[in-house]
Amino acid sequence: VDLNMEEGEESKLNQSIYNCLYALRERDSTFFESSRTVLQKSALRNLCLNGNESAVLANQSIITLQMLDLLSKFFHSRVAPDDGLKGKGAQDVCTDGTLLKSNNDGAIQVEDTYQLLKPLFQLHSSALTALDGQAGLRKAYLYEAHVSRKASDLAQSMASIAVAKQVGKGQRDNDVQMNVRLEEIQTLWDRGLKMIAISECRKVYNIMGTYPAEKKGFAAYIHFSAFCTLLGKWYAMSCSESPEEIQEILNASVSLAKGAYDMKQNEESGA
């Protein structure tokens, strides 16, 4: 983890984080707590000593404390599930990959804010790897790709997408596969490869017409609606299709979104 610290401080930080990850993997509560305490005291001391002097130094300490919070959630989820942390967040830490989504996407447009999140992404993926959380790992890299694209770090976005695809090999999770495909196509567009993005989006649109109706669950309706929306918008921006064709595609998007809404309403009324 690179927080632009002095060499000695960074080495101690990385060693403490490594100790916490090792303790998580080995399910060693005592070693985890001792390593976490050392890390916490160091972060709080640095914040008290340097917080008023430098925003950069204050941010370093705050990131370290955020890392501690992340590690603690993993600890309570996998090592001591009945000790302190309850609820959905604790149960899904290693499977849904969304532990960092509490960070505000709207702030990611500021490059400095995005740079501060990078160490958390690295720690998140490291913890999931240590705990063999493959399902969560794929979603975590997908989320990192999304945030990187929003911050215009398109190289990192493509790299994260590639890892997400590699991690997901052999897994049959259509929901995640479609999200990866959607993120990849949007990144192609943002990189300026607009005709390739349109072509890939059109392929999904064509597949949609042959998709069995009985397999169009809630997620499928949402995904296909998103692809139709992108395709219609990109056709309009590039003036590469007739207004009638664009209207047909956008109508399909609305119809699919309505199908998802109706399905959700039916499920809720049935429950």
Coordinates of C-alpha atoms in Angstrom, one line a residue:
V1 CA 0.0 0.0 0.0
D2 CA 1.4 3.4 -1.0
L3 CA 0.3 6.3 1.0
N4 CA 3.4 8.5 0.2
M5 CA 4.8 8.1 3.7
E6 CA 8.4 8.0 4.8
E7 CA 10.0 4.7 4.0
G8 CA 10.2 3.5 7.6
E9 CA 6.6 4.5 8.4
E10 CA 5.3 2.8 5.2
S11 CA 7.1 -0.4 6.0
K12 CA 5.6 -0.5 9.5
L13 CA 2.1 0.2 8.1
N14 CA 2.4 -2.5 5.5
Q15 CA 3.7 -5.0 8.0
S16 CA 0.8 -4.3 10.4
I17 CA -1.7 -4.7 7.5
Y18 CA 0.0 -7.9 6.5
N19 CA -0.2 -9.2 10.1
C20 CA -3.9 -8.4 10.2
L21 CA -4.5 -10.2 6.9
Y22 CA -2.5 -13.2 8.0
A23 CA -4.5 -13.4 11.3
L24 CA -7.7 -13.2 9.3
R25 CA -6.7 -16.1 7.1
E26 CA -5.5 -18.2 10.1
R27 CA -8.6 -17.1 12.1
D28 CA -6.2 -16.0 14.9
S29 CA -8.3 -13.6 17.0
T30 CA -5.5 -12.8 19.5
F31 CA -2.9 -11.9 16.8
F32 CA -5.5 -9.9 14.8
E33 CA -6.5 -7.8 17.8
S34 CA -2.9 -7.1 18.8
S35 CA -1.9 -6.1 15.2
R36 CA -5.1 -4.0 14.8
T37 CA -4.3 -2.2 18.1
V38 CA -0.8 -1.3 17.0
L39 CA -2.1 0.0 13.7
Q40 CA -4.9 2.0 15.4
K41 CA -2.6 3.6 18.0
S42 CA -0.1 4.6 15.3
A43 CA -2.9 6.2 13.1
L44 CA -4.4 8.1 16.0
R45 CA -1.0 9.3 17.2
N46 CA -0.1 10.6 13.7
L47 CA -3.5 12.2 13.4
C48 CA -3.1 14.1 16.7
L49 CA 0.5 15.1 16.0
N50 CA 0.2 16.1 12.3
G51 CA -3.5 16.6 11.6
N52 CA -3.4 20.4 12.2
E53 CA -0.3 20.9 10.1
S54 CA -1.0 19.1 6.9
A55 CA -4.1 17.9 5.1
V56 CA -2.0 15.2 3.3
L57 CA -0.7 13.8 6.6
A58 CA -4.2 13.9 8.1
N59 CA -5.6 12.0 5.0
Q60 CA -3.0 9.3 5.5
S61 CA -4.1 8.7 9.0
I62 CA -7.8 8.8 8.0
I63 CA -7.2 6.2 5.3
T64 CA -5.4 4.0 7.8
L65 CA -8.4 4.2 10.1
Q66 CA -10.7 3.4 7.2
M67 CA -8.5 0.3 6.5
L68 CA -8.9 -0.7 10.2
D69 CA -12.7 -0.4 9.9
L70 CA -12.6 -2.6 6.7
L71 CA -10.4 -5.2 8.4
S72 CA -12.6 -5.2 11.5
K73 CA -15.7 -5.9 9.4
F74 CA -13.9 -8.9 7.7
F75 CA -12.8 -10.1 11.2
H76 CA -16.4 -9.9 12.6
S77 CA -17.8 -11.6 9.5
R78 CA -15.4 -14.5 9.2
V79 CA -13.5 -14.9 12.5
A80 CA -15.9 -13.8 15.2
P81 CA -19.4 -13.6 13.5
D82 CA -21.2 -13.5 16.9
D83 CA -18.9 -10.9 18.4
G84 CA -20.2 -7.4 18.0
L85 CA -21.1 -6.8 14.3
K86 CA -24.5 -7.9 13.2
G87 CA -26.7 -7.6 10.1
K88 CA -26.5 -7.9 6.3
G89 CA -23.2 -6.1 6.0
A90 CA -21.4 -8.6 8.3
Q91 CA -22.9 -11.6 6.5
D92 CA -22.1 -10.5 3.0
V93 CA -18.6 -9.1 3.4
C94 CA -16.9 -11.9 1.5
T95 CA -19.6 -12.7 -1.0
D96 CA -21.2 -9.5 -2.4
G97 CA -18.0 -7.4 -2.9
T98 CA -19.9 -4.2 -2.0
L99 CA -18.2 -3.3 1.2
L100 CA -16.8 0.0 -0.2
K101 CA -20.0 1.2 -1.7
S102 CA -20.6 3.5 1.2
N103 CA -18.0 5.8 -0.4
N104 CA -19.7 8.6 -2.3
D105 CA -19.5 8.0 -6.0
G106 CA -20.3 11.7 -6.6
A107 CA -17.0 12.7 -5.0
I108 CA -15.0 10.3 -7.2
Q109 CA -15.0 13.0 -9.9
V110 CA -12.3 14.8 -7.9
E111 CA -9.0 13.1 -8.7
D112 CA -7.5 13.6 -5.2
T113 CA -10.5 11.8 -3.7
Y114 CA -10.1 8.9 -6.1
Q115 CA -6.4 8.6 -5.3
L116 CA -7.3 8.3 -1.6
L117 CA -9.6 5.4 -2.3
K118 CA -7.0 3.4 -4.1
P119 CA -5.3 1.9 -1.0
L120 CA -8.8 0.8 0.2
F121 CA -9.4 -1.0 -3.1
Q122 CA -6.1 -2.8 -2.8
L123 CA -6.8 -3.8 0.8
H124 CA -10.3 -5.0 0.0
S125 CA -9.1 -7.3 -2.8
S126 CA -6.2 -8.5 -0.7
A127 CA -8.5 -9.4 2.2
L128 CA -11.0 -11.2 -0.1
T129 CA -8.0 -13.1 -1.7
A130 CA -6.7 -14.1 1.7
L131 CA -10.1 -15.4 2.8
D132 CA -10.8 -17.1 -0.6
G133 CA -13.9 -14.9 -1.2
Q134 CA -14.0 -15.5 -5.0
A135 CA -17.6 -14.4 -5.4
G136 CA -17.0 -11.1 -3.6
L137 CA -13.6 -10.6 -5.3
R138 CA -15.1 -10.5 -8.7
K139 CA -17.7 -8.0 -7.7
A140 CA -15.0 -5.9 -5.9
Y141 CA -12.9 -5.6 -9.0
L142 CA -16.0 -4.7 -11.0
Y143 CA -16.8 -1.9 -8.5
E144 CA -13.2 -0.7 -8.7
A145 CA -13.5 -0.6 -12.5
H146 CA -16.7 1.4 -12.2
V147 CA -15.1 4.0 -9.8
S148 CA -11.9 4.2 -11.9
R149 CA -14.0 4.9 -15.0
K150 CA -15.9 7.6 -13.2
A151 CA -12.6 9.2 -12.2
S152 CA -11.3 8.9 -15.8
D153 CA -8.6 6.4 -14.9
L154 CA -9.5 4.3 -17.9
A155 CA -6.3 2.2 -17.9
Q156 CA -7.1 1.1 -14.3
S157 CA -10.7 0.5 -15.2
M158 CA -9.7 -1.9 -18.1
A159 CA -7.2 -3.6 -15.8
S160 CA -9.8 -4.2 -13.1
I161 CA -12.3 -5.5 -15.7
A162 CA -9.7 -7.9 -17.0
V163 CA -9.1 -9.2 -13.5
A164 CA -12.8 -9.5 -12.9
K165 CA -13.2 -11.6 -16.1
Q166 CA -10.3 -13.8 -15.1
V167 CA -11.5 -14.4 -11.6
G168 CA -15.0 -15.2 -13.0
K169 CA -13.8 -17.9 -15.4
G170 CA -15.9 -21.0 -14.9
Q171 CA -18.5 -19.2 -12.7
R172 CA -22.1 -19.1 -13.9
D173 CA -23.3 -15.8 -12.5
N174 CA -25.1 -14.1 -15.4
D175 CA -25.9 -11.1 -13.3
V176 CA -22.2 -10.3 -12.7
Q177 CA -21.2 -11.3 -16.2
M178 CA -23.7 -8.8 -17.7
N179 CA -22.5 -6.1 -15.3
V180 CA -18.9 -6.8 -16.4
R181 CA -19.9 -6.6 -20.0
L182 CA -21.8 -3.3 -19.5
E183 CA -18.8 -1.7 -17.6
E184 CA -16.4 -2.9 -20.3
I185 CA -18.5 -1.4 -23.1
Q186 CA -18.9 1.9 -21.3
T187 CA -15.1 2.1 -20.8
L188 CA -14.5 1.4 -24.5
W189 CA -16.8 4.4 -25.3
D190 CA -15.0 6.6 -22.8
R191 CA -11.6 5.6 -24.3
G192 CA -12.8 7.0 -27.6
L193 CA -13.4 3.6 -29.2
K194 CA -17.0 4.6 -30.0
M195 CA -17.7 2.4 -33.0
I196 CA -16.4 -0.7 -31.2
A197 CA -18.5 0.2 -28.1
I198 CA -21.6 0.6 -30.3
S199 CA -20.9 -2.7 -32.1
E200 CA -20.5 -4.6 -28.8
C201 CA -23.6 -3.0 -27.4
R202 CA -25.5 -3.9 -30.6
K203 CA -24.5 -7.6 -30.2
V204 CA -26.1 -7.6 -26.8
Y205 CA -29.2 -6.0 -28.2
N206 CA -29.4 -8.6 -30.9
I207 CA -29.0 -11.4 -28.3
M208 CA -31.8 -9.9 -26.3
G209 CA -34.3 -10.7 -29.1
T210 CA -33.5 -14.4 -28.9
Y211 CA -33.4 -14.6 -25.1
P212 CA -36.0 -17.0 -23.8
A213 CA -38.8 -15.2 -22.1
E214 CA -38.8 -17.7 -19.2
K215 CA -35.2 -16.7 -18.4
K216 CA -35.9 -13.0 -18.3
G217 CA -35.8 -12.5 -14.6
F218 CA -35.6 -9.1 -12.8
A219 CA -31.8 -8.8 -13.4
A220 CA -32.1 -9.6 -17.1
Y221 CA -34.8 -7.0 -17.6
I222 CA -32.6 -4.4 -15.9
H223 CA -29.5 -5.3 -17.8
F224 CA -31.1 -5.4 -21.2
S225 CA -32.8 -2.1 -20.5
A226 CA -29.5 -0.5 -19.6
F227 CA -27.9 -1.8 -22.9
C228 CA -30.8 -0.5 -24.9
T229 CA -30.6 2.9 -23.3
L230 CA -26.8 3.1 -24.1
L231 CA -27.3 2.0 -27.6
G232 CA -30.1 4.4 -28.3
K233 CA -28.2 7.3 -26.8
W234 CA -25.0 6.5 -28.7
Y235 CA -26.8 6.1 -32.0
A236 CA -28.4 9.5 -31.5
M237 CA -25.0 11.1 -30.6
S238 CA -23.2 9.5 -33.6
C239 CA -26.1 10.0 -36.0
S240 CA -25.4 6.5 -37.3
E241 CA -29.0 5.2 -37.4
S242 CA -32.3 6.6 -38.4
P243 CA -34.6 8.3 -35.9
E244 CA -37.1 5.4 -36.3
E245 CA -34.5 2.8 -35.3
I246 CA -33.4 4.9 -32.4
Q247 CA -37.0 5.3 -31.3
E248 CA -37.5 1.5 -31.5
I249 CA -34.5 0.8 -29.3
L250 CA -35.4 3.4 -26.7
N251 CA -39.0 2.0 -26.7
A252 CA -37.5 -1.4 -26.0
S253 CA -35.6 0.1 -23.1
V254 CA -38.7 1.6 -21.5
S255 CA -40.6 -1.7 -22.1
L256 CA -37.9 -3.7 -20.3
A257 CA -37.7 -1.3 -17.4
K258 CA -41.5 -1.6 -17.0
G259 CA -41.2 -5.4 -17.1
A260 CA -38.6 -5.2 -14.3
Y261 CA -40.9 -2.8 -12.3
D262 CA -43.9 -5.0 -12.7
M263 CA -42.0 -8.1 -11.7
K264 CA -40.7 -6.5 -8.6
Q265 CA -44.2 -5.3 -7.7
N266 CA -45.6 -8.8 -8.2
E267 CA -42.9 -10.3 -6.0
E268 CA -43.6 -7.7 -3.2
S269 CA -47.4 -8.2 -3.4
G270 CA -46.9 -12.0 -3.3
A271 CA -44.6 -11.7 -0.3

